[in-house]
Coordinates of C-alpha atoms in Angstrom, one line a residue:
X5 CA 101.9 102.1 105.2
X6 CA 100.2 98.8 104.3
X7 CA 99.3 96.6 107.3
X8 CA 99.9 93.4 105.3
X9 CA 102.7 91.8 107.3
X10 CA 103.3 89.2 104.5
X11 CA 103.7 92.0 101.9
X12 CA 107.0 90.2 100.8
X13 CA 105.3 87.0 99.8
X14 CA 104.7 87.5 96.1
X15 CA 105.9 91.1 96.4
X16 CA 108.0 92.9 93.8
X17 CA 111.2 94.4 95.0
X18 CA 113.0 97.0 92.9
X19 CA 116.8 96.7 93.2
X20 CA 118.8 100.0 93.3
X21 CA 122.5 100.0 92.8
X22 CA 123.2 103.3 94.7
X23 CA 126.5 104.2 92.9
X24 CA 124.6 104.3 89.6
X25 CA 121.0 105.5 90.3
X26 CA 121.2 109.3 90.7
X27 CA 124.0 111.7 91.6
X28 CA 122.6 114.6 93.5
X29 CA 125.9 116.3 94.6
X30 CA 127.7 116.3 91.2
X31 CA 130.6 114.1 92.1
X32 CA 129.9 111.4 89.5
X33 CA 128.7 108.8 92.0
X34 CA 125.1 108.1 93.0
X35 CA 124.0 108.9 96.5
X36 CA 121.1 108.7 99.0
X37 CA 119.8 112.1 98.3
X38 CA 119.7 111.2 94.6
X39 CA 117.8 108.0 95.3
X40 CA 115.3 109.9 97.5
X41 CA 114.7 112.4 94.7
X42 CA 113.7 109.5 92.4
X43 CA 111.4 107.5 94.7
X44 CA 108.3 108.9 93.1
X45 CA 109.4 107.3 89.9
X46 CA 110.0 104.0 91.6
X47 CA 106.6 104.1 93.3
X48 CA 105.0 104.8 89.9
X49 CA 106.1 101.4 88.7
X50 CA 103.7 99.7 91.2
X51 CA 106.4 97.8 93.1
X52 CA 106.3 97.0 96.8
X53 CA 109.8 97.7 98.0
X54 CA 113.3 98.8 97.2
X55 CA 116.5 97.0 97.9
X56 CA 119.6 99.1 98.2
X57 CA 123.0 97.4 97.4
X58 CA 125.6 98.3 100.1
X59 CA 125.8 101.8 101.4
X60 CA 128.0 101.2 104.5
X61 CA 131.4 102.7 105.2
X62 CA 133.9 100.9 103.0
X63 CA 137.2 101.3 101.1
X64 CA 135.2 100.3 98.0
X65 CA 137.6 97.7 96.7
X66 CA 134.5 95.7 95.9
X67 CA 132.2 98.7 95.8
X68 CA 130.7 98.3 99.2
X69 CA 130.7 94.6 99.5
X70 CA 133.8 95.1 101.7
X71 CA 132.4 96.7 104.8
X72 CA 134.5 98.6 107.3
X73 CA 131.7 99.8 109.6
X74 CA 128.4 98.0 109.7
X75 CA 126.5 100.8 111.4
X76 CA 127.3 103.9 109.4
X77 CA 126.8 105.2 105.9
X78 CA 129.8 105.8 103.6
X79 CA 130.3 109.5 103.1
X80 CA 130.3 108.8 99.3
X81 CA 126.5 108.1 99.7
X82 CA 125.7 110.6 102.4
X83 CA 124.9 110.4 106.1
X84 CA 122.7 108.5 108.5
X85 CA 120.4 111.6 108.4
X86 CA 120.1 111.2 104.6
X87 CA 119.3 107.5 105.1
X88 CA 116.5 108.3 107.6
X89 CA 115.0 110.8 105.2
X90 CA 115.1 108.2 102.4
X91 CA 113.3 105.7 104.6
X92 CA 110.7 108.2 105.6
X93 CA 110.0 109.3 102.0
X94 CA 109.8 105.7 100.9
X95 CA 107.3 104.8 103.6
X96 CA 105.2 107.9 102.7
X97 CA 105.1 106.4 99.2
X98 CA 104.1 103.0 100.6
X99 CA 107.5 101.5 99.6
X100 CA 109.3 99.2 101.9
X101 CA 113.1 99.6 102.3
X102 CA 115.5 96.6 102.3
X103 CA 119.3 96.9 102.6
X104 CA 122.1 94.6 101.9
X105 CA 123.8 92.7 104.7
X106 CA 127.3 91.5 103.8
X107 CA 128.3 89.5 106.9
X108 CA 130.1 86.5 105.6
X109 CA 133.2 88.7 105.2
X110 CA 134.3 92.2 106.1
X111 CA 136.9 94.6 104.7
X112 CA 140.5 94.0 105.8
X113 CA 140.5 97.5 107.2
X114 CA 137.6 96.8 109.5
X115 CA 138.7 97.3 113.1
X116 CA 137.8 93.7 113.9
X117 CA 140.2 92.3 111.4
X118 CA 142.9 94.8 112.2
X119 CA 142.8 93.6 115.7
X120 CA 142.5 89.9 114.8
X121 CA 145.6 89.9 112.6
X122 CA 147.9 91.3 115.3
X123 CA 148.6 88.0 117.0
X124 CA 146.9 84.7 118.1
X125 CA 145.9 85.8 121.6
X126 CA 144.0 89.1 121.1
X127 CA 140.2 89.2 122.0
X128 CA 139.3 89.0 118.3
X129 CA 142.0 86.5 117.3
X130 CA 139.4 83.9 116.3
X131 CA 136.8 86.2 114.8
X132 CA 138.2 85.4 111.3
X133 CA 139.2 82.1 109.7
X134 CA 142.9 81.5 110.3
X135 CA 144.8 78.4 109.6
X136 CA 148.4 77.2 109.7
X137 CA 150.3 76.5 106.5
X138 CA 151.1 73.0 105.3
X139 CA 154.7 71.9 106.3
X140 CA 155.9 73.1 102.9
X141 CA 154.4 76.6 103.5
X142 CA 151.6 76.2 101.0
X143 CA 147.9 77.0 101.8
X144 CA 146.0 74.7 104.1
X145 CA 143.9 73.2 101.4
X146 CA 142.7 73.5 97.8
X147 CA 139.8 76.0 98.3
X148 CA 139.6 78.6 95.6
X149 CA 138.4 82.2 95.6
X150 CA 135.5 83.1 93.3
X151 CA 137.6 86.1 92.2
X152 CA 140.5 83.8 91.1
X153 CA 143.4 81.9 92.7
X154 CA 143.6 80.4 96.2
X155 CA 141.1 81.3 98.8
X156 CA 144.0 81.7 101.3
X157 CA 146.2 84.8 101.9
X158 CA 149.4 84.7 103.9
X159 CA 149.7 87.1 106.9
X160 CA 153.3 87.7 108.1
X161 CA 152.2 88.9 111.5
X162 CA 150.4 85.7 112.6
X163 CA 152.4 83.4 110.3
X164 CA 149.1 82.0 109.2
X165 CA 146.8 82.1 106.3
X166 CA 143.4 83.7 106.4
X167 CA 140.4 82.6 104.3
X168 CA 138.9 84.9 101.6
X169 CA 136.2 83.5 99.3
X170 CA 136.3 86.7 97.3
X171 CA 139.0 89.4 97.2
X172 CA 142.1 89.2 99.4
X173 CA 140.9 92.3 101.0
X174 CA 137.6 90.6 102.1
X175 CA 138.6 88.2 104.9
X176 CA 136.0 85.6 105.9
X177 CA 134.5 85.8 109.3
X178 CA 134.4 82.8 111.6
X179 CA 130.7 82.1 112.3
X180 CA 131.7 79.2 114.5
X181 CA 132.5 81.9 117.1
X182 CA 129.4 82.9 119.1
X183 CA 130.6 86.5 119.5
X184 CA 130.7 86.9 115.7
X185 CA 127.2 85.8 115.3
X186 CA 126.0 88.1 118.1
X187 CA 127.9 91.1 116.7
X188 CA 126.2 90.7 113.3
X189 CA 122.7 90.2 114.8
X190 CA 123.3 93.4 116.9
X191 CA 124.3 95.3 113.7
X192 CA 121.1 94.2 112.0
X193 CA 119.0 95.2 115.0
X194 CA 120.5 98.7 114.7
X195 CA 119.1 99.0 111.2
X196 CA 115.7 97.5 112.0
X197 CA 115.3 100.0 114.8
X198 CA 116.1 102.8 112.3
X199 CA 113.1 101.6 110.3
X200 CA 114.3 99.3 107.6
X201 CA 111.8 96.6 106.5
X202 CA 114.2 93.8 105.6
X203 CA 117.6 92.6 104.5
X204 CA 119.0 91.1 101.3
X205 CA 121.7 88.7 102.6
X206 CA 124.8 88.5 100.5
X207 CA 126.2 85.0 100.0
X208 CA 124.0 83.6 102.7
X209 CA 125.3 80.1 102.3
X210 CA 128.9 81.1 102.9
X211 CA 128.8 81.9 106.6
X212 CA 130.2 78.7 107.9
X213 CA 133.2 76.5 106.7
X214 CA 134.2 73.0 107.7
X215 CA 136.6 73.3 110.7
X216 CA 138.4 70.2 109.4
X217 CA 139.5 72.2 106.3
X218 CA 139.2 69.2 104.0
X219 CA 140.1 69.5 100.3
X220 CA 137.1 70.0 98.1
X221 CA 136.6 67.2 95.6
X222 CA 136.5 67.9 91.8
X223 CA 133.1 68.0 90.0
X224 CA 132.6 64.4 88.7
X225 CA 132.7 64.2 84.9
X226 CA 129.3 65.0 83.3
X227 CA 127.8 66.5 86.5
X228 CA 126.7 70.1 86.5
X229 CA 129.0 72.8 87.8
X230 CA 128.1 75.5 90.3
X231 CA 125.9 78.3 89.0
X232 CA 127.6 80.8 91.3
X233 CA 130.4 81.7 88.9
X234 CA 131.2 81.8 85.1
X235 CA 132.0 78.4 83.6
X236 CA 135.5 79.5 82.6
X237 CA 136.3 80.2 86.3
X238 CA 138.3 77.4 87.8
X239 CA 136.2 77.8 90.9
X240 CA 133.5 75.9 89.1
X241 CA 135.8 72.8 88.8
X242 CA 135.3 72.0 92.4
X243 CA 132.3 70.4 94.2
X244 CA 132.0 72.9 97.1
X245 CA 131.4 70.5 100.0
X246 CA 133.5 72.0 102.7
X247 CA 133.8 75.7 102.1
X248 CA 130.1 76.7 102.0
X249 CA 126.5 75.5 102.6
X250 CA 127.5 73.8 105.9
X251 CA 124.7 72.4 108.1
X252 CA 125.7 74.7 111.0
X253 CA 124.2 77.6 109.0
X254 CA 120.7 76.5 109.7
X255 CA 120.9 77.2 113.4
X256 CA 122.2 80.7 112.7
X257 CA 119.4 81.4 110.2
X258 CA 117.0 80.5 113.0
X259 CA 118.7 83.0 115.3
X260 CA 118.3 85.6 112.6
X261 CA 114.6 84.7 112.0
X262 CA 114.0 85.1 115.8
X263 CA 115.4 88.7 115.5
X264 CA 113.3 89.5 112.5
X265 CA 110.1 88.2 114.2
X266 CA 110.6 90.9 116.8
X267 CA 109.9 93.4 114.0
X268 CA 106.6 92.3 112.4
X269 CA 106.4 92.8 108.7
X270 CA 110.2 92.7 108.2
X271 CA 111.7 90.2 105.8
X272 CA 114.9 88.5 104.5
X273 CA 115.9 87.4 101.1
X274 CA 119.1 85.3 100.8
X275 CA 121.5 85.1 97.8
X276 CA 122.4 81.4 97.2
X277 CA 125.3 80.5 95.0
X278 CA 125.6 76.7 95.4
X279 CA 126.2 73.5 93.4
X280 CA 122.6 72.5 94.2
X281 CA 120.9 75.8 94.7
X282 CA 117.2 74.7 94.9
X283 CA 118.1 72.2 97.6
X284 CA 119.7 74.9 99.6
X285 CA 116.7 77.2 99.0
X286 CA 114.4 74.4 100.3
X287 CA 116.6 74.1 103.5
X288 CA 116.8 77.8 104.1
X289 CA 113.2 78.9 103.4
X290 CA 111.1 76.0 104.6
X291 CA 109.3 75.7 107.9
X292 CA 108.8 79.4 108.5
X293 CA 111.7 79.6 111.0
X294 CA 114.7 80.6 108.8
X295 CA 114.8 82.9 105.8
X296 CA 111.6 84.3 104.4
X297 CA 112.8 83.8 100.8
X298 CA 115.9 83.2 98.8
X299 CA 117.1 83.5 95.2
X300 CA 119.4 81.4 93.2
X301 CA 121.2 81.8 89.8
X302 CA 118.9 79.4 87.9
X303 CA 117.4 82.2 85.9
X304 CA 120.5 84.5 86.2
X305 CA 122.6 82.2 84.0
X306 CA 122.8 81.7 80.2
X307 CA 120.4 78.8 79.7
X308 CA 116.9 80.1 79.0
X309 CA 115.1 77.7 76.5
X310 CA 111.5 77.0 77.2
X311 CA 112.5 73.4 78.1
X312 CA 115.2 74.7 80.6
X313 CA 112.7 77.1 82.2
X314 CA 110.1 74.3 82.5
X315 CA 112.8 72.1 84.2
X316 CA 113.6 74.9 86.7
X317 CA 109.9 75.2 87.6
X318 CA 109.5 71.5 87.9
X319 CA 112.6 71.3 90.1
X320 CA 111.3 74.2 92.2
X321 CA 108.0 72.4 92.7
X322 CA 109.7 69.1 93.5
X323 CA 112.4 70.3 95.7
X324 CA 111.5 73.6 97.4
X325 CA 108.2 72.5 98.9
X326 CA 106.8 75.1 101.3
X327 CA 109.9 77.3 100.9
X328 CA 109.6 80.5 99.0
X329 CA 111.7 81.6 96.0
X330 CA 112.5 85.1 94.9
X331 CA 113.1 85.3 91.1
X332 CA 115.2 87.7 89.0
X333 CA 116.6 87.6 85.5
X334 CA 119.0 90.5 86.1
X335 CA 121.0 92.0 88.9
X336 CA 124.2 93.8 89.7
X337 CA 126.3 90.6 89.3
X338 CA 125.3 89.3 85.9
X339 CA 124.9 90.4 82.3
X340 CA 121.6 92.1 81.7
X341 CA 118.8 89.8 80.5
X342 CA 118.2 91.7 77.3
X343 CA 121.8 90.8 76.2
X344 CA 122.3 87.5 78.1
X345 CA 119.1 86.0 77.0
X346 CA 117.7 88.3 74.4
X347 CA 120.7 89.2 72.1
X348 CA 118.8 87.7 69.1
X349 CA 115.4 88.8 70.2
X350 CA 113.2 91.9 69.8
X351 CA 114.8 94.4 72.2
X352 CA 111.5 96.0 73.2
X353 CA 109.2 93.0 73.4
X354 CA 111.6 90.5 75.0
X355 CA 112.2 92.4 78.3
X356 CA 108.4 92.6 78.9
X357 CA 107.8 88.9 78.4
X358 CA 110.8 88.0 80.7
X359 CA 109.2 90.2 83.4
X360 CA 105.9 88.5 82.8
X361 CA 107.7 85.2 83.4
X362 CA 109.2 86.0 86.8
X363 CA 106.0 87.9 87.9
X364 CA 103.7 85.0 87.0
X365 CA 105.5 82.0 88.6
X366 CA 105.3 81.1 92.2
X367 CA 107.5 83.4 94.3
X368 CA 108.5 87.0 94.8
X369 CA 110.3 89.2 92.3
X370 CA 113.4 91.3 92.1
X371 CA 113.4 93.8 89.3
X372 CA 116.8 95.4 88.7
X373 CA 117.0 99.1 87.9
X374 CA 116.8 99.8 84.2
X375 CA 115.1 96.5 83.3
X376 CA 111.8 98.4 83.0
X377 CA 113.6 100.5 80.3
X378 CA 114.9 97.4 78.5
X379 CA 118.5 98.4 78.9
X380 CA 121.0 96.0 77.3
X381 CA 124.4 95.3 78.8
X382 CA 126.6 98.4 78.5
X383 CA 129.9 98.3 76.7
X384 CA 132.7 99.4 79.1
X385 CA 136.2 99.7 77.5
X386 CA 139.0 98.0 79.2
X387 CA 140.6 101.3 80.4
X388 CA 137.4 102.2 82.2
X389 CA 136.9 98.9 84.0
X390 CA 136.3 99.3 87.8
X391 CA 135.3 95.8 88.9
X392 CA 138.2 93.8 90.3
X393 CA 136.4 90.7 89.1
X394 CA 136.9 91.9 85.5
X395 CA 140.6 91.8 85.2
X396 CA 141.8 88.2 85.8
X397 CA 139.4 86.5 83.3
X398 CA 139.4 89.3 80.6
X399 CA 138.4 89.2 77.8
X400 CA 136.2 86.1 78.1
X401 CA 134.7 87.5 81.2
X402 CA 134.6 91.3 81.5
X403 CA 133.4 91.6 85.0
X404 CA 130.2 93.2 86.2
X405 CA 130.6 96.8 85.1
X406 CA 128.4 96.4 82.1
X407 CA 125.3 95.9 84.2
X408 CA 126.3 98.6 86.7
X409 CA 126.5 101.7 84.5
X410 CA 124.5 104.7 85.4
X411 CA 120.7 104.8 85.1
X412 CA 119.6 106.9 82.1
X413 CA 117.1 109.6 83.1
X414 CA 117.4 111.8 80.1
X415 CA 118.7 111.6 76.5
X416 CA 121.6 114.0 77.1
X417 CA 125.2 114.0 78.3
X418 CA 125.7 111.6 81.2
X419 CA 122.1 110.5 80.8
X420 CA 120.8 113.0 83.3
X421 CA 122.5 110.9 86.0
X422 CA 125.2 113.4 86.8
X423 CA 126.6 116.8 85.7
X424 CA 130.1 115.4 85.3
X425 CA 131.7 112.2 83.8
X426 CA 130.4 109.4 86.1
X427 CA 132.4 106.6 87.8
X428 CA 131.4 104.3 84.9
X429 CA 130.6 105.6 81.4
X430 CA 127.0 106.0 80.2
X431 CA 126.6 103.8 77.1
X432 CA 125.4 106.0 74.2
X433 CA 123.0 103.2 73.2
X434 CA 121.2 103.6 76.5
X435 CA 120.3 107.3 75.9
X436 CA 117.3 106.7 73.5
X437 CA 115.9 104.3 76.2
X438 CA 116.0 107.0 78.9
X439 CA 113.1 107.5 81.3
X440 CA 112.3 110.9 79.8
X441 CA 112.2 109.5 76.2
X442 CA 109.9 106.6 77.2
X443 CA 107.7 108.8 79.4
X444 CA 107.0 110.8 76.3
X445 CA 106.1 107.8 74.2
X446 CA 102.7 106.3 75.2
X447 CA 103.6 103.0 73.5
X448 CA 107.0 102.6 75.2
X449 CA 108.3 99.6 77.1
X450 CA 108.2 101.7 80.3
X451 CA 104.5 102.3 80.0
X452 CA 103.8 98.7 79.2
X453 CA 105.9 97.6 82.2
X454 CA 103.9 99.9 84.5
X455 CA 100.6 98.6 83.1
X456 CA 101.6 95.0 83.5
X457 CA 103.1 95.3 87.0
X458 CA 100.0 97.2 88.3
X459 CA 97.7 94.7 86.8
X460 CA 99.7 91.8 88.2
X461 CA 99.6 93.3 91.7
X462 CA 95.8 93.0 91.6
X463 CA 95.8 89.3 90.8
X464 CA 95.8 87.3 94.1
X465 CA 96.5 84.0 92.2
X466 CA 99.7 85.4 90.7
X467 CA 100.8 86.9 94.0
X468 CA 100.0 84.0 96.3
X469 CA 98.8 81.0 94.3
X470 CA 100.3 77.5 94.0
X471 CA 101.7 76.5 90.6
X472 CA 101.0 73.5 88.5
X473 CA 102.6 73.1 85.1
X474 CA 100.4 71.9 82.3
X475 CA 101.0 70.4 78.8
X476 CA 99.6 72.5 75.9
X477 CA 101.1 70.3 73.1
X478 CA 103.7 72.8 72.1
X479 CA 107.3 72.5 73.4
X480 CA 108.1 76.2 72.7
X481 CA 105.5 77.4 75.3
X482 CA 105.6 77.7 79.1
X483 CA 102.2 77.0 80.6
X484 CA 101.0 76.6 84.1
X485 CA 98.0 77.2 86.4
X486 CA 98.1 79.3 89.5
X487 CA 95.5 78.3 92.1
X488 CA 94.5 80.5 95.0
X489 CA 91.4 80.1 97.2
X490 CA 88.6 79.6 94.7
X491 CA 90.4 81.0 91.6
X492 CA 92.4 79.1 89.0
X493 CA 94.4 81.3 86.6
X494 CA 95.9 79.9 83.4
X495 CA 99.2 81.4 82.2
X496 CA 100.7 80.6 78.8
X497 CA 103.9 82.4 77.8
X498 CA 105.5 82.6 74.4
X499 CA 109.1 83.8 74.8
X500 CA 110.0 83.1 71.2
X501 CA 110.1 85.3 68.1
X502 CA 107.5 83.1 66.3
X503 CA 103.8 82.8 66.6
X504 CA 102.9 79.7 68.6
X505 CA 99.7 77.6 68.8
X506 CA 98.6 75.7 71.9
X507 CA 95.8 73.2 72.6
X508 CA 94.0 73.7 75.9
X509 CA 92.5 70.7 77.7
X510 CA 89.4 72.7 78.4
X511 CA 87.7 75.4 76.3
X512 CA 85.8 76.8 79.3
X513 CA 88.1 79.7 80.0
X514 CA 87.6 83.5 80.3
X515 CA 90.4 85.6 78.8
X516 CA 91.6 88.3 81.1
X517 CA 92.3 91.9 79.9
X518 CA 94.2 94.9 81.2
X519 CA 97.7 93.3 81.3
X520 CA 98.7 94.6 77.9
X521 CA 99.5 91.2 76.2
X522 CA 97.6 89.8 73.2
X523 CA 96.3 86.3 72.4
X524 CA 93.5 84.7 70.5
X525 CA 91.3 81.8 71.6
X526 CA 89.1 79.7 69.3
X527 CA 87.5 76.8 71.0
X528 CA 90.4 74.9 72.6
X529 CA 93.0 76.4 70.2
X530 CA 95.1 79.3 71.7
X531 CA 97.2 81.4 69.3
X532 CA 100.0 83.5 70.8
X533 CA 101.9 86.0 68.7
X534 CA 105.7 86.4 69.3
X535 CA 106.6 87.5 72.8
X536 CA 103.0 87.5 74.0
X537 CA 101.2 86.0 77.0
X538 CA 97.8 84.6 77.8
X539 CA 96.1 85.1 81.1
X540 CA 92.8 83.3 81.5
X541 CA 90.4 82.3 84.4
X542 CA 89.5 78.7 84.4
X543 CA 85.8 78.2 85.0

């Protein structure tokens, strides 16, 4: 294993959605043995780590994001023994292993909640967020669930409401209670001692709520809505002042960082869905005493014009300071980038330039499974929908199943993922993009992705450098300089379908090769073909 304890800083993390990566036992659902069998492929991409979406014991009403046992593997995925073998194999391949931690809420069948809901005097009575109804019997306030409707569910045993920011079957835990915080830190210690290298922290800004239970105000006219939910979701109509991102969270994140510091080389990346996400990232990742890094939905939403991306980078520079972002353009919660951003673009060229974007700006990278193949969003018919988020807002919002369909390993039935019909259908349009098809084509996107990623990993300025945006007199281009130690590296990206010309302020540059992109430089005039990038050393 590498001895670089800061491997995460500028590292590339490959996200695996376990249900859909590889089915080794033929039940139509991916599993840990299947993941282990494909780790050589993951390592061949040149990435630093894998992140596994939840694998814990769960009733699977939200596909593992409703945990009923934080210290065991769901039998659907295998056993603790299978997990240990996965970690050992990953480490043999010099891959770090990160796992999800879903601690803002549990499943309603978790023993903690089953005890808590019995009455108001049991030992875990205050482990969850309970509140009395208003005099007319209605919920305590106007807080909304991201999954639709009120965030409060009536419980006839306690004659109280409990808070659920997501499904009714996902009650929110009360982080104001010290025993709750300790229990979760103990759970994380369990996995660190098993050998995991870090955690992705689900909804990391949702841990605390305002104990005053004040109503959230509406979003003022003309102000931006939260990026944590689709715009047609009424959740976005509120300014989320009291139900999340509370100041008490900072103290808990420091407790968590103290635990992580006991395991040198371990790391955390937090998911932030907030009205002002970069401000929260700055709070949570600055100072070296809280999260190591965090990601927001700034590049996981629909806006993607060059001007928008330049604004995101400017805001990141102005707001985040010494904090550290982790960038992604796709994950298990959003429409795949090739469809969300690139519906009208070249299906092979566009995924590569979007990867170049997130791998060249300051921060770490999350690469979602299948992005290296250029997979578009899959079509999942209504009768095959699994995601509970997909029903209440259909058909404008179809849920998250389209980005969660099985990985395509071969151009054959079920994509080589399983021997039977899988839990979600394999999109027939994915089959020609399978790993086997692209391995056999020397000019495929997969080979280009491998080439670029491995080249990028050898560029210290792209991994660690500071970022300064520059003006190249062309509003269609994204241009910046990454400075690290004695090196200054110029990056110019053309994410459009048209050739673009830029004017450099200095002609004293050395074009770099080996990354797979094309550009031409004549004096101070840079010409970038469609979907191409320029990497040059400033002298």
